[in-house]
Short mmCIF file of C-alpha atoms and ligand atoms in Angstrom, two decimals:
data_model
loop_
_atom_site.label_atom_id
_atom_site.label_comp_id
_atom_site.label_asym_id
_atom_site.label_seq_id
_atom_site.Cartn_x
_atom_site.Cartn_y
_atom_site.Cartn_z
CA MET B 7 -13.99 -29.94 22.02
CA ALA B 8 -13.58 -26.65 20.18
CA LYS B 9 -11.55 -24.05 22.04
CA ILE B 10 -12.64 -20.49 22.55
CA ASN B 11 -10.76 -17.30 21.87
CA GLU B 12 -9.60 -16.72 25.45
CA ASN B 13 -9.24 -13.01 24.87
CA TYR B 14 -13.01 -12.82 25.27
CA LEU B 15 -12.59 -13.89 28.89
CA LEU B 16 -10.66 -10.69 29.52
CA LEU B 17 -13.69 -8.52 28.71
CA PRO B 18 -15.94 -7.07 31.40
CA GLU B 19 -18.94 -9.34 31.81
CA ASN B 20 -21.31 -6.92 30.06
CA TYR B 21 -21.04 -4.15 27.49
CA ILE B 22 -21.80 -0.91 29.34
CA PHE B 23 -25.11 -0.18 27.59
CA SER B 24 -26.31 -3.77 28.05
CA GLU B 25 -25.49 -3.48 31.75
CA ILE B 26 -27.50 -0.27 32.03
CA GLU B 27 -30.43 -1.81 30.16
CA ALA B 28 -30.40 -4.78 32.55
CA ARG B 29 -30.52 -2.43 35.54
CA ILE B 30 -33.40 -0.47 33.99
CA GLN B 31 -35.34 -3.68 33.39
CA LYS B 32 -34.76 -4.79 36.98
CA PHE B 33 -35.91 -1.43 38.30
CA LYS B 34 -39.02 -1.54 36.07
CA LYS B 35 -39.90 -4.96 37.33
CA GLU B 36 -39.69 -3.80 40.94
CA ASN B 37 -41.40 -0.47 40.18
CA PRO B 38 -43.90 -1.16 37.39
CA ASP B 39 -45.42 2.34 37.57
CA ALA B 40 -42.15 4.20 37.32
CA ASN B 41 -41.95 6.68 34.45
CA ILE B 42 -38.28 6.39 33.52
CA ILE B 43 -36.61 9.03 31.38
CA ASP B 44 -33.67 7.53 29.55
CA LEU B 45 -30.75 9.89 28.99
CA GLY B 46 -28.37 6.93 28.86
CA ILE B 47 -27.51 5.45 25.48
CA GLY B 48 -27.08 8.01 22.72
CA ASP B 49 -30.08 6.95 20.68
CA VAL B 50 -32.09 9.48 18.71
CA THR B 51 -35.82 10.14 19.16
CA ARG B 52 -36.68 12.34 16.16
CA PRO B 53 -38.08 10.43 13.18
CA LEU B 54 -36.28 10.23 9.85
CA PRO B 55 -36.38 13.40 7.75
CA LYS B 56 -39.23 13.50 5.20
CA ALA B 57 -36.78 13.78 2.31
CA VAL B 58 -35.15 10.55 3.51
CA ILE B 59 -38.42 8.69 3.97
CA GLU B 60 -39.64 9.58 0.48
CA ALA B 61 -36.40 8.46 -1.13
CA PHE B 62 -36.46 5.30 0.97
CA HIS B 63 -40.01 4.46 -0.24
CA ARG B 64 -39.09 5.09 -3.86
CA ALA B 65 -36.07 2.81 -3.62
CA VAL B 66 -38.09 0.05 -1.94
CA ASP B 67 -40.61 0.23 -4.81
CA GLU B 68 -37.76 -0.03 -7.31
CA MET B 69 -36.76 -3.27 -5.65
CA GLY B 70 -40.25 -4.65 -6.39
CA ARG B 71 -40.11 -4.15 -10.15
CA PRO B 72 -38.11 -6.47 -12.42
CA GLU B 73 -36.71 -3.62 -14.51
CA THR B 74 -35.35 -1.71 -11.50
CA PHE B 75 -34.62 -4.55 -9.09
CA ARG B 76 -31.04 -4.77 -7.79
CA GLY B 77 -29.21 -7.68 -6.21
CA TYR B 78 -25.79 -7.40 -4.57
CA GLY B 79 -24.43 -3.90 -4.75
CA PRO B 80 -20.76 -2.92 -4.75
CA GLU B 81 -19.25 -3.82 -1.34
CA GLN B 82 -17.70 -0.40 -1.10
CA GLY B 83 -21.05 1.33 -1.62
CA TYR B 84 -22.90 2.89 -4.54
CA LYS B 85 -21.12 5.67 -6.35
CA PHE B 86 -24.19 7.92 -6.20
CA LEU B 87 -23.84 8.09 -2.40
CA ILE B 88 -20.05 8.24 -2.28
CA GLU B 89 -19.98 11.16 -4.72
CA LYS B 90 -22.46 13.11 -2.59
CA ILE B 91 -20.43 12.44 0.57
CA ILE B 92 -17.29 13.74 -1.10
CA LYS B 93 -19.01 16.80 -2.49
CA TYR B 94 -20.94 17.88 0.60
CA ASP B 95 -18.92 16.58 3.54
CA TYR B 96 -15.42 17.15 2.19
CA GLU B 97 -15.12 19.39 -0.89
CA LYS B 98 -17.15 22.00 0.98
CA ARG B 99 -14.23 22.11 3.42
CA ASN B 100 -11.61 22.11 0.67
CA ILE B 101 -10.73 18.47 1.16
CA GLU B 102 -10.30 16.45 -2.00
CA LEU B 103 -11.09 12.76 -1.98
CA SER B 104 -11.49 10.21 -4.74
CA VAL B 105 -14.37 7.72 -4.87
CA ASP B 106 -11.92 4.93 -4.05
CA GLU B 107 -11.26 6.40 -0.63
CA VAL B 108 -14.80 6.30 0.80
CA PHE B 109 -16.39 3.06 2.02
CA ILE B 110 -20.11 2.88 2.88
CA SER B 111 -21.04 0.62 5.79
CA ASP B 112 -23.80 -0.21 8.21
CA GLY B 113 -22.33 1.72 11.12
CA ALA B 114 -19.36 3.63 12.45
CA LYS B 115 -19.33 1.28 15.42
CA CYS B 116 -18.73 -1.72 13.13
CA ASP B 117 -16.13 0.09 11.05
CA ILE B 118 -14.13 1.28 14.00
CA ALA B 119 -14.46 -2.14 15.63
CA ASN B 120 -13.27 -3.91 12.47
CA ILE B 121 -10.47 -1.62 11.33
CA GLN B 122 -8.04 -2.96 13.93
CA GLU B 123 -7.98 -6.27 12.00
CA LEU B 124 -5.63 -4.60 9.52
CA PHE B 125 -2.99 -4.14 12.19
CA ASP B 126 -0.52 -6.46 13.85
CA VAL B 127 -1.41 -7.83 17.27
CA ASN B 128 1.72 -6.28 18.78
CA ASN B 129 0.84 -2.72 17.87
CA ARG B 130 0.68 -0.40 20.86
CA VAL B 131 -2.74 1.23 21.16
CA ALA B 132 -3.56 4.56 22.79
CA VAL B 133 -7.02 5.69 23.78
CA LEU B 134 -8.43 8.75 25.45
CA ASP B 135 -9.72 8.06 28.92
CA PRO B 136 -12.75 8.24 29.24
CA VAL B 137 -13.37 6.48 25.94
CA TYR B 138 -16.12 4.92 23.82
CA PRO B 139 -15.68 1.29 25.01
CA VAL B 140 -15.76 -0.23 21.51
CA TYR B 141 -12.19 0.90 20.78
CA VAL B 142 -10.82 -0.88 23.82
CA GLU B 143 -13.00 -3.98 23.75
CA THR B 144 -12.30 -4.82 20.11
CA ASN B 145 -8.58 -4.66 20.83
CA VAL B 146 -9.13 -6.91 23.84
CA MET B 147 -10.90 -9.44 21.61
CA ALA B 148 -8.02 -9.31 19.15
CA GLY B 149 -5.47 -10.01 21.88
CA ARG B 150 -3.81 -6.62 21.69
CA ALA B 151 -4.76 -5.29 25.13
CA GLY B 152 -3.21 -7.70 27.61
CA LYS B 153 -4.63 -8.37 31.05
CA PRO B 154 -6.97 -6.07 32.95
CA THR B 155 -5.89 -4.50 36.24
CA ASP B 156 -7.65 -1.67 38.08
CA GLY B 157 -9.99 -0.98 35.18
CA LYS B 158 -7.16 -0.72 32.66
CA TYR B 159 -5.59 -3.17 30.22
CA GLU B 160 -1.85 -3.53 30.64
CA ASN B 161 -0.89 -3.01 27.00
CA ILE B 162 -3.17 -0.08 26.30
CA VAL B 163 -1.97 3.46 26.82
CA TYR B 164 -4.66 5.56 28.49
CA LEU B 165 -4.56 9.32 28.01
CA PRO B 166 -6.55 10.92 30.81
CA CYS B 167 -8.97 13.70 29.88
CA LYS B 168 -10.24 15.38 33.01
CA GLU B 169 -11.37 18.69 34.35
CA GLU B 170 -7.75 19.36 35.41
CA ASN B 171 -6.47 19.33 31.81
CA ASN B 172 -9.61 20.83 30.30
CA PHE B 173 -10.31 17.42 28.76
CA ILE B 174 -7.44 17.96 26.32
CA PRO B 175 -5.54 14.69 25.96
CA PRO B 176 -1.80 14.72 26.59
CA LEU B 177 0.41 13.22 23.88
CA PRO B 178 1.61 9.74 24.91
CA ASP B 179 4.92 9.57 26.80
CA GLU B 180 5.86 6.47 24.87
CA LYS B 181 5.68 5.57 21.20
CA VAL B 182 2.27 4.23 20.20
CA ASP B 183 1.19 2.80 16.84
CA LEU B 184 -2.58 3.22 16.82
CA ILE B 185 -4.38 6.19 18.30
CA TYR B 186 -8.14 6.41 18.67
CA LEU B 187 -9.47 9.95 18.72
CA CYS B 188 -13.14 10.90 18.85
CA TYR B 189 -14.22 14.50 18.20
CA PRO B 190 -16.66 15.92 19.12
CA ASN B 191 -15.94 13.62 21.98
CA ASN B 192 -18.04 10.79 23.26
CA PRO B 193 -18.50 10.83 26.26
CA THR B 194 -17.26 14.26 27.42
CA GLY B 195 -18.90 16.31 24.66
CA THR B 196 -15.72 18.38 24.32
CA VAL B 197 -13.90 19.36 21.11
CA LEU B 198 -10.32 19.98 19.96
CA THR B 199 -9.14 23.09 18.16
CA LYS B 200 -7.21 22.80 14.91
CA LYS B 201 -4.01 23.61 16.76
CA GLU B 202 -4.58 20.78 19.24
CA LEU B 203 -5.51 18.32 16.51
CA LYS B 204 -2.42 19.25 14.51
CA LYS B 205 -0.27 18.08 17.44
CA TRP B 206 -1.71 14.60 16.93
CA VAL B 207 -1.11 14.59 13.20
CA ASP B 208 2.47 15.72 13.82
CA TYR B 209 2.90 13.02 16.48
CA ALA B 210 1.58 10.39 14.06
CA HIS B 211 4.05 11.49 11.37
CA GLU B 212 6.97 11.48 13.79
CA ASN B 213 6.11 8.07 15.21
CA GLU B 214 4.69 6.44 12.06
CA SER B 215 1.40 5.91 13.87
CA ILE B 216 -2.10 5.74 12.46
CA ILE B 217 -4.91 7.85 13.91
CA LEU B 218 -8.38 6.30 13.89
CA TYR B 219 -10.56 9.37 13.95
CA ASP B 220 -14.17 8.91 14.99
CA GLY B 221 -16.19 11.85 13.70
CA ALA B 222 -19.65 10.43 14.34
CA TYR B 223 -20.80 13.67 16.01
CA GLU B 224 -19.26 16.06 13.48
CA ALA B 225 -22.63 17.52 12.47
CA PHE B 226 -23.10 18.93 15.97
CA ILE B 227 -20.13 21.28 15.75
CA GLN B 228 -21.34 24.87 16.11
CA GLU B 229 -18.24 26.88 16.98
CA LYS B 230 -16.22 28.35 14.16
CA ASN B 231 -12.59 27.34 14.72
CA ILE B 232 -13.29 23.66 15.36
CA PRO B 233 -12.16 21.18 12.67
CA HIS B 234 -14.93 19.04 11.19
CA SER B 235 -12.56 16.54 9.65
CA ILE B 236 -9.04 15.49 10.55
CA TYR B 237 -8.15 16.06 6.90
CA GLU B 238 -8.46 19.79 7.51
CA ILE B 239 -5.01 19.34 9.01
CA GLU B 240 -2.27 19.33 6.42
CA ASP B 241 -0.81 15.93 5.55
CA ALA B 242 -3.31 14.09 7.75
CA LYS B 243 -4.25 11.75 4.90
CA GLU B 244 -1.02 9.83 5.31
CA VAL B 245 -1.71 9.06 8.95
CA ALA B 246 -5.46 9.09 9.56
CA ILE B 247 -8.58 7.07 8.83
CA GLU B 248 -11.86 8.87 9.49
CA PHE B 249 -15.24 7.43 10.50
CA ARG B 250 -18.60 9.14 10.05
CA SER B 251 -22.18 8.09 10.52
CA PHE B 252 -25.71 9.00 9.49
CA SER B 253 -26.99 7.69 12.84
CA LYS B 254 -26.92 10.80 14.97
CA THR B 255 -26.87 13.23 12.06
CA ALA B 256 -29.96 12.00 10.25
CA GLY B 257 -31.69 9.65 12.68
CA PHE B 258 -30.30 6.44 11.16
CA THR B 259 -29.66 4.50 14.39
CA GLY B 260 -32.39 2.04 13.41
CA VAL B 261 -31.70 2.18 9.66
CA ARG B 262 -27.91 1.76 9.70
CA CYS B 263 -25.63 3.67 7.36
CA ALA B 264 -22.19 5.14 7.85
CA TYR B 265 -18.93 5.52 6.01
CA CYS B 266 -15.22 5.62 6.54
CA VAL B 267 -12.47 7.33 4.63
CA VAL B 268 -9.30 5.34 4.09
CA PRO B 269 -7.01 7.66 2.11
CA LEU B 270 -4.85 6.20 -0.64
CA GLN B 271 -1.80 7.74 1.06
CA ALA B 272 -2.35 5.94 4.40
CA LYS B 273 0.23 3.19 4.85
CA ALA B 274 1.59 0.81 7.47
CA LYS B 275 4.59 -1.53 7.46
CA ASP B 276 4.96 -5.31 7.39
CA ASN B 277 7.59 -7.14 9.49
CA LYS B 278 10.23 -6.54 6.83
CA GLY B 279 9.58 -2.80 6.83
CA ARG B 280 7.78 -2.75 3.47
CA LYS B 281 4.92 -0.26 3.30
CA HIS B 282 1.39 -1.33 2.41
CA SER B 283 -1.69 0.64 1.45
CA LEU B 284 -4.34 0.51 4.16
CA ASN B 285 -6.94 1.39 1.55
CA LYS B 286 -6.07 -1.74 -0.40
CA LEU B 287 -6.17 -3.93 2.71
CA TRP B 288 -9.49 -2.49 3.86
CA ARG B 289 -10.98 -3.03 0.38
CA ARG B 290 -9.74 -6.61 0.50
CA ARG B 291 -11.23 -7.12 3.94
CA GLN B 292 -14.59 -5.69 2.97
CA ALA B 293 -14.73 -7.82 -0.17
CA ALA B 294 -14.31 -10.97 1.90
CA LYS B 295 -16.44 -10.03 4.90
CA PHE B 296 -19.09 -7.54 3.82
CA ASN B 297 -21.79 -7.44 1.17
CA GLY B 298 -22.56 -3.77 1.41
CA VAL B 299 -25.46 -1.73 2.71
CA SER B 300 -28.88 -2.30 1.12
CA TYR B 301 -29.78 -0.22 -1.92
CA PRO B 302 -32.83 1.48 -0.32
CA VAL B 303 -30.76 2.52 2.69
CA GLN B 304 -28.09 4.07 0.48
CA VAL B 305 -30.73 5.91 -1.53
CA ALA B 306 -32.26 7.12 1.74
CA ALA B 307 -28.83 8.29 2.96
CA SER B 308 -28.17 10.15 -0.27
CA ALA B 309 -31.41 12.12 0.27
CA VAL B 310 -29.72 13.65 3.32
CA TYR B 311 -27.67 15.69 0.84
CA THR B 312 -30.65 17.21 -0.98
CA LYS B 313 -31.55 20.80 -0.07
CA ARG B 314 -34.58 19.61 1.83
CA GLY B 315 -32.64 16.82 3.53
CA GLN B 316 -29.99 19.28 4.66
CA ARG B 317 -32.62 21.64 6.05
CA GLU B 318 -34.36 18.84 7.89
CA ILE B 319 -31.24 17.40 9.50
CA LYS B 320 -30.21 20.89 10.56
CA GLU B 321 -33.56 21.26 12.32
CA SER B 322 -33.07 17.99 14.20
CA ILE B 323 -29.55 18.86 15.25
CA GLU B 324 -30.72 22.24 16.48
CA TYR B 325 -33.52 20.53 18.37
CA TYR B 326 -31.06 18.25 20.19
CA LEU B 327 -28.63 21.08 20.85
CA ASN B 328 -31.48 23.11 22.33
CA ASN B 329 -32.18 20.18 24.63
CA ALA B 330 -28.52 20.33 25.60
CA LYS B 331 -28.86 24.04 26.31
CA ILE B 332 -31.86 23.42 28.56
CA MET B 333 -29.90 20.75 30.40
CA ARG B 334 -26.79 22.87 30.82
CA LYS B 335 -28.88 25.72 32.20
CA ALA B 336 -30.69 23.46 34.68
CA LEU B 337 -27.47 21.83 35.84
CA LYS B 338 -25.89 25.21 36.42
CA LYS B 339 -28.90 26.32 38.43
CA ILE B 340 -28.60 23.26 40.65
CA GLY B 341 -24.90 23.85 41.05
CA LEU B 342 -23.66 20.76 39.23
CA LYS B 343 -20.55 21.21 37.10
CA ALA B 344 -21.10 20.12 33.53
CA TYR B 345 -19.10 20.08 30.30
CA GLY B 346 -19.90 19.55 26.63
CA GLY B 347 -23.33 20.01 25.10
CA VAL B 348 -22.27 22.95 22.91
CA ASN B 349 -20.71 21.14 19.93
CA ALA B 350 -21.94 17.70 20.91
CA PRO B 351 -25.10 15.93 22.07
CA TYR B 352 -23.44 14.74 25.30
CA ILE B 353 -23.14 16.47 28.65
CA TRP B 354 -20.50 15.31 31.07
CA ILE B 355 -21.48 16.01 34.65
CA LYS B 356 -19.18 16.01 37.62
CA THR B 357 -20.94 13.96 40.26
CA PRO B 358 -21.82 15.89 43.43
CA ASN B 359 -19.71 15.49 46.59
CA GLY B 360 -17.29 13.13 44.86
CA MET B 361 -19.99 10.46 44.61
CA ASN B 362 -18.88 7.47 42.57
CA SER B 363 -20.53 7.21 39.19
CA TRP B 364 -22.53 3.99 39.74
CA ASP B 365 -23.83 5.36 43.08
CA PHE B 366 -24.95 8.48 41.26
CA PHE B 367 -26.62 6.29 38.62
CA ASP B 368 -28.55 4.41 41.32
CA TYR B 369 -29.40 7.61 43.18
CA LEU B 370 -30.91 9.23 40.07
CA LEU B 371 -32.75 6.10 39.02
CA GLU B 372 -34.26 5.54 42.45
CA ASN B 373 -35.09 9.13 43.30
CA ALA B 374 -35.87 10.75 39.97
CA GLN B 375 -36.29 7.80 37.59
CA ILE B 376 -33.65 9.33 35.36
CA VAL B 377 -31.13 7.13 33.56
CA GLY B 378 -27.70 8.29 32.47
CA THR B 379 -24.37 6.57 31.91
CA PRO B 380 -21.87 6.23 34.76
CA GLY B 381 -18.55 7.74 33.77
CA ILE B 382 -16.61 4.70 34.97
CA GLY B 383 -18.24 2.75 32.14
CA PHE B 384 -16.02 4.76 29.79
CA GLY B 385 -12.76 4.13 31.62
CA PRO B 386 -11.00 4.86 34.91
CA SER B 387 -10.81 8.63 34.33
CA GLY B 388 -14.60 8.61 33.98
CA GLU B 389 -14.98 7.87 37.69
CA GLY B 390 -16.66 10.80 39.40
CA TYR B 391 -18.46 11.78 36.20
CA PHE B 392 -21.81 10.96 34.64
CA ARG B 393 -22.97 11.30 31.02
CA ILE B 394 -26.44 12.41 29.90
CA THR B 395 -27.59 12.74 26.31
CA ALA B 396 -29.56 15.45 24.57
CA PHE B 397 -31.26 12.93 22.28
CA ASN B 398 -34.52 12.59 24.19
CA THR B 399 -37.66 14.58 23.36
CA ARG B 400 -38.02 18.20 24.47
CA GLU B 401 -40.80 17.20 26.81
CA ASN B 402 -38.77 14.46 28.50
CA THR B 403 -35.67 16.64 28.67
CA LYS B 404 -37.60 19.38 30.46
CA GLU B 405 -39.30 16.89 32.74
CA ALA B 406 -35.96 15.27 33.62
CA MET B 407 -34.44 18.64 34.47
CA LYS B 408 -37.47 19.55 36.60
CA ARG B 409 -37.07 16.30 38.50
CA LEU B 410 -33.39 17.05 39.06
CA GLU B 411 -34.15 20.53 40.32
CA ASP B 412 -36.80 19.17 42.69
CA LEU B 413 -34.33 16.59 43.94
C1 LIG K 525 -23.41 6.01 23.00
O1 LIG K 525 -24.38 6.12 23.74
O2 LIG K 525 -22.25 6.19 23.38
C2 LIG K 525 -23.68 5.66 21.60
O3 LIG K 525 -25.01 5.43 21.38
C3 LIG K 525 -22.93 4.50 21.24
C4 LIG K 525 -23.04 4.16 19.80
O4 LIG K 525 -23.31 5.00 18.96
O5 LIG K 525 -22.82 2.99 19.53
#
């Protein structure tokens, strides 16, 4: 009989958002009339921008005519999209990139889940705690995490981010090889200043580590001194890979398009100490495992960078951030402590009276039919916290806050 990869047995039984969905379905079954407002998974509600839809339609039509039909595209992505990404997302911030350094994909989740394949199984991994579970679980699957005890994996270094340290992660006490950073942060909604981020780039240089920088929520940054890209820090290209997505920025959660930047300077060693280009390895991996994102989707994504596209995505982001403002105001009124929601679509609530996060989940579901994400689902330091998202409609956001106030 075939044998399984036993590392999978070390995972929690369910992925956090599947677990929440199962609980919602159970509640719905028992309470068929309940009007649930879902502030749980970070999924957008605003439709695709008009500029995107029009481009999408045009590209689909092209696929239906023999003279404009396209088969397999380049695995790395079409140049027309890569060039726009470089021009608008990087050159605007004085960061130079070449077309060889940007890879288009079908999601930041997949990229950040897959990137660890380039690294040896014995690398020491550090994550912020709380953390987007994908970083940890993909390392568990690869056999890099060791056994779980008390909600932690023995070989993973957890860097607690709590109210007590202003959610600013401490540098690891020990040497780590791979560091996952996510800013603006999921789940706490907090950000790092340039000075704080520079400490990580310096650490990575000193310890020959690689930073895996998840910038999926970059477009939500409003405050001035907050870095949008890790490459705003000098010499970061040698030690950092950056991940971005059109999902939350342009409503692509159901369309799927993202990209990652693997700089030509980024290197890691083999067992003999010889340095290898991560860009080259990632290109090799993608060639063998990925056939690229569909042509219409890439055309649609490139319409995000038109004047109209930019205006439309700005409107959506403002809409969500206004939801966040409404939520922050309501939470303050009730007397609940909350963080984030200024440069990010997530609000991180401290549960009242030290309630544990799953109890708070059940309490809100049963008494207000509001769904959020229990902090413990993001790691041990998430206990005592609860995440809600600003991605619902204005109407539902207001209704949810009214229910909370009434409660
Ligand atoms: C979240 O709710 O944390 C996000 O939706 C996760 C994701 O983007 O995969």
